[in-house]
Short mmCIF file of C-alpha atoms in Angstrom, two decimals:
data_model
loop_
_atom_site.label_atom_id
_atom_site.label_comp_id
_atom_site.label_asym_id
_atom_site.label_seq_id
_atom_site.Cartn_x
_atom_site.Cartn_y
_atom_site.Cartn_z
CA MET G 348 -7.73 7.63 8.19
CA SER G 349 -7.81 6.44 11.78
CA GLY G 350 -10.34 3.73 12.40
CA ASN G 351 -9.73 1.94 9.12
CA LYS G 352 -9.29 -1.78 9.63
CA ALA G 353 -6.83 -4.07 7.96
CA VAL G 354 -8.06 -7.29 6.45
CA SER G 355 -6.15 -10.26 5.11
CA THR G 356 -6.38 -11.07 1.42
CA ALA G 357 -8.94 -13.71 2.46
CA GLY G 358 -11.10 -10.87 3.77
CA GLN G 359 -10.67 -11.58 7.48
CA LYS G 360 -10.10 -8.73 9.93
CA THR G 361 -6.65 -8.78 11.46
CA GLY G 362 -5.80 -8.12 15.06
CA PRO G 363 -2.77 -6.49 16.62
CA ILE G 364 0.63 -7.10 15.05
CA CYS G 365 1.89 -10.47 16.24
CA MET G 366 5.48 -11.63 16.58
CA ALA G 367 5.43 -13.22 13.10
CA GLU G 368 4.46 -9.84 11.67
CA THR G 369 7.38 -7.78 12.89
CA GLY G 370 10.27 -6.27 11.03
CA THR G 371 10.32 -4.35 7.80
CA VAL G 372 7.03 -3.80 5.98
CA LEU G 373 6.48 -2.73 2.39
CA ALA G 374 3.22 -1.04 1.44
CA PHE G 375 1.71 -0.51 -1.99
CA ASP G 376 -0.79 2.05 -3.26
CA PHE G 377 -1.92 0.05 -6.28
CA GLY G 378 -2.73 1.84 -9.51
CA GLU G 379 -3.25 0.68 -13.07
CA LYS G 380 -0.20 2.66 -14.22
CA PHE G 381 1.45 4.04 -11.08
CA THR G 382 1.91 2.08 -7.87
CA GLY G 383 3.31 3.97 -4.92
CA VAL G 384 5.57 2.18 -2.46
CA ALA G 385 6.35 2.92 1.18
CA VAL G 386 8.49 1.19 3.78
CA GLY G 387 8.36 1.04 7.54
CA GLU G 388 9.51 -0.88 10.56
CA SER G 389 6.64 -2.44 12.50
CA SER G 390 8.44 -2.22 15.86
CA VAL G 391 8.85 1.54 15.41
CA GLY G 392 5.52 2.07 13.66
CA VAL G 393 6.68 4.81 11.30
CA ALA G 394 6.18 4.72 7.52
CA HIS G 395 8.29 6.48 4.89
CA PRO G 396 7.66 6.98 1.15
CA LEU G 397 10.00 4.76 -0.86
CA GLY G 398 9.30 5.07 -4.56
CA LEU G 399 7.09 4.54 -7.54
CA ILE G 400 6.50 1.54 -9.79
CA VAL G 401 5.56 2.71 -13.27
CA ALA G 402 3.98 -0.22 -15.08
CA GLU G 403 0.73 -0.96 -16.84
CA LYS G 404 1.45 -4.68 -17.24
CA SER G 405 1.06 -6.95 -14.24
CA ALA G 406 4.26 -8.91 -15.00
CA VAL G 407 6.36 -5.73 -15.03
CA ARG G 408 4.73 -4.50 -11.82
CA MET G 409 5.44 -7.84 -10.11
CA ASP G 410 9.07 -7.84 -11.30
CA GLU G 411 9.55 -4.36 -9.81
CA ALA G 412 7.94 -5.53 -6.58
CA ALA G 413 10.28 -8.56 -6.58
CA GLY G 414 13.29 -6.27 -6.63
CA LEU G 415 11.94 -4.32 -3.65
CA VAL G 416 11.11 -7.49 -1.70
CA ALA G 417 14.62 -8.85 -2.36
CA GLU G 418 16.22 -5.58 -1.25
CA TRP G 419 14.10 -4.85 1.85
CA LYS G 420 13.24 -8.43 2.95
CA PRO G 421 9.90 -7.51 4.54
CA GLY G 422 8.11 -9.68 7.07
CA PHE G 423 4.78 -8.85 5.47
CA LEU G 424 3.17 -6.54 2.91
CA VAL G 425 0.35 -4.01 3.08
CA VAL G 426 -1.79 -3.05 0.10
CA GLY G 427 -4.25 -0.15 0.06
CA LEU G 428 -7.76 -1.29 -0.87
CA PRO G 429 -9.68 1.29 -2.91
CA LEU G 430 -13.34 1.44 -1.97
CA SER G 431 -16.15 3.84 -2.82
CA MET G 432 -16.99 6.34 -0.09
CA ASP G 433 -19.97 4.16 0.89
CA GLY G 434 -17.65 1.13 1.22
CA ALA G 435 -18.77 -0.50 -2.01
CA GLU G 436 -16.27 -2.32 -4.18
CA HIS G 437 -15.66 -1.46 -7.83
CA GLU G 438 -13.42 -2.60 -10.70
CA LEU G 439 -10.22 -1.10 -9.24
CA THR G 440 -11.00 -2.84 -5.92
CA ARG G 441 -11.12 -6.19 -7.72
CA ARG G 442 -7.86 -5.48 -9.56
CA CYS G 443 -6.22 -4.46 -6.31
CA ARG G 444 -7.35 -7.67 -4.58
CA ARG G 445 -5.86 -9.65 -7.47
CA PHE G 446 -2.57 -7.72 -7.08
CA ALA G 447 -2.54 -8.57 -3.35
CA ARG G 448 -3.16 -12.28 -4.07
CA GLN G 449 -0.34 -12.26 -6.65
CA LEU G 450 2.05 -10.69 -4.11
CA GLU G 451 1.08 -13.26 -1.49
CA ALA G 452 1.53 -16.18 -3.90
CA ARG G 453 4.79 -15.00 -5.43
CA PHE G 454 6.60 -13.99 -2.24
CA SER G 455 4.97 -16.33 0.31
CA LEU G 456 4.43 -13.34 2.58
CA PRO G 457 1.29 -12.33 4.45
CA VAL G 458 -0.50 -9.46 2.71
CA LYS G 459 -2.79 -7.13 4.65
CA LEU G 460 -5.40 -5.06 2.82
CA VAL G 461 -6.07 -1.63 4.29
CA ASP G 462 -9.00 0.65 3.47
CA GLU G 463 -7.38 3.51 1.57
CA ARG G 464 -10.31 5.87 1.20
CA LEU G 465 -9.11 9.48 1.11
CA SER G 466 -5.40 8.53 1.20
CA SER G 467 -4.74 10.22 -2.16
CA ALA G 468 -6.45 13.41 -1.02
CA ALA G 469 -4.46 13.33 2.24
CA ALA G 470 -1.26 12.79 0.24
CA GLU G 471 -2.02 15.75 -2.01
CA ASP G 472 -2.71 17.91 1.05
CA ALA G 473 0.56 16.83 2.69
CA LEU G 474 2.54 17.56 -0.46
CA ARG G 475 0.86 20.93 -0.90
CA ALA G 476 1.62 21.80 2.75
CA SER G 477 5.30 20.97 2.18
CA GLY G 478 5.41 23.17 -0.93
CA LYS G 479 5.41 20.23 -3.34
CA GLY G 480 1.87 20.41 -4.67
CA GLY G 481 0.68 20.74 -8.23
CA ARG G 482 1.41 18.97 -11.50
CA LYS G 483 5.18 19.12 -11.07
CA HIS G 484 5.00 16.80 -8.05
CA LYS G 485 1.95 14.74 -9.07
CA LEU G 486 3.87 11.44 -9.18
CA HIS G 487 4.98 11.90 -5.56
CA THR G 488 1.33 11.55 -4.55
CA HIS G 489 1.39 7.78 -5.06
CA GLN G 490 4.31 7.08 -2.76
CA VAL G 491 3.03 9.48 -0.10
CA SER G 492 -0.35 7.76 -0.37
CA ALA G 493 1.42 4.41 0.23
CA GLN G 494 3.08 6.00 3.26
CA ILE G 495 -0.31 7.14 4.60
CA ILE G 496 -1.77 3.65 4.04
CA LEU G 497 1.12 2.01 5.91
CA GLN G 498 1.04 4.57 8.71
CA SER G 499 -2.71 3.94 9.05
CA TYR G 500 -2.01 0.23 9.36
CA PHE G 501 0.63 0.83 12.05
CA ASP G 502 -1.62 3.24 13.96
CA ASP G 503 -4.65 0.94 13.83
CA ASN G 504 -2.68 -2.17 14.81
CA SER G 505 -0.34 -0.83 17.47
CA THR G 506 -0.22 -2.84 20.66
CA SER G 507 0.35 0.19 22.90
#
């Protein structure tokens, strides 16, 4: 995943983490039914899986996100942007961009979009390597994918 660039919801590339973008960060691996969530601290640059939002309706998904934002008080949010392998956008990309805009509007927080290509495959590999692969642990994939997305953001935007 290294080399993926973060972009703002307006589509602009972002630079290194600035002082206004420090503190706790929540990341989302958006899905139509399952949205994985991860948390990290930008000063440390380490992401951890946090949980799973199970919701098909946007309002329910946003209410669940509101609870997490209230609990963790992040300085900004990261959302994985699903793209085709050739970089082309598709319907899920458009829905994900809409989710990111809704987060930004509702919580008045900056939202960074991060190319998430292959994050689900990497999450499945990581779970399998830890002995938690297969159908029994399928739902863990989403939160581990969110962790990978956030870790990618930290790694690509570190100032060291």
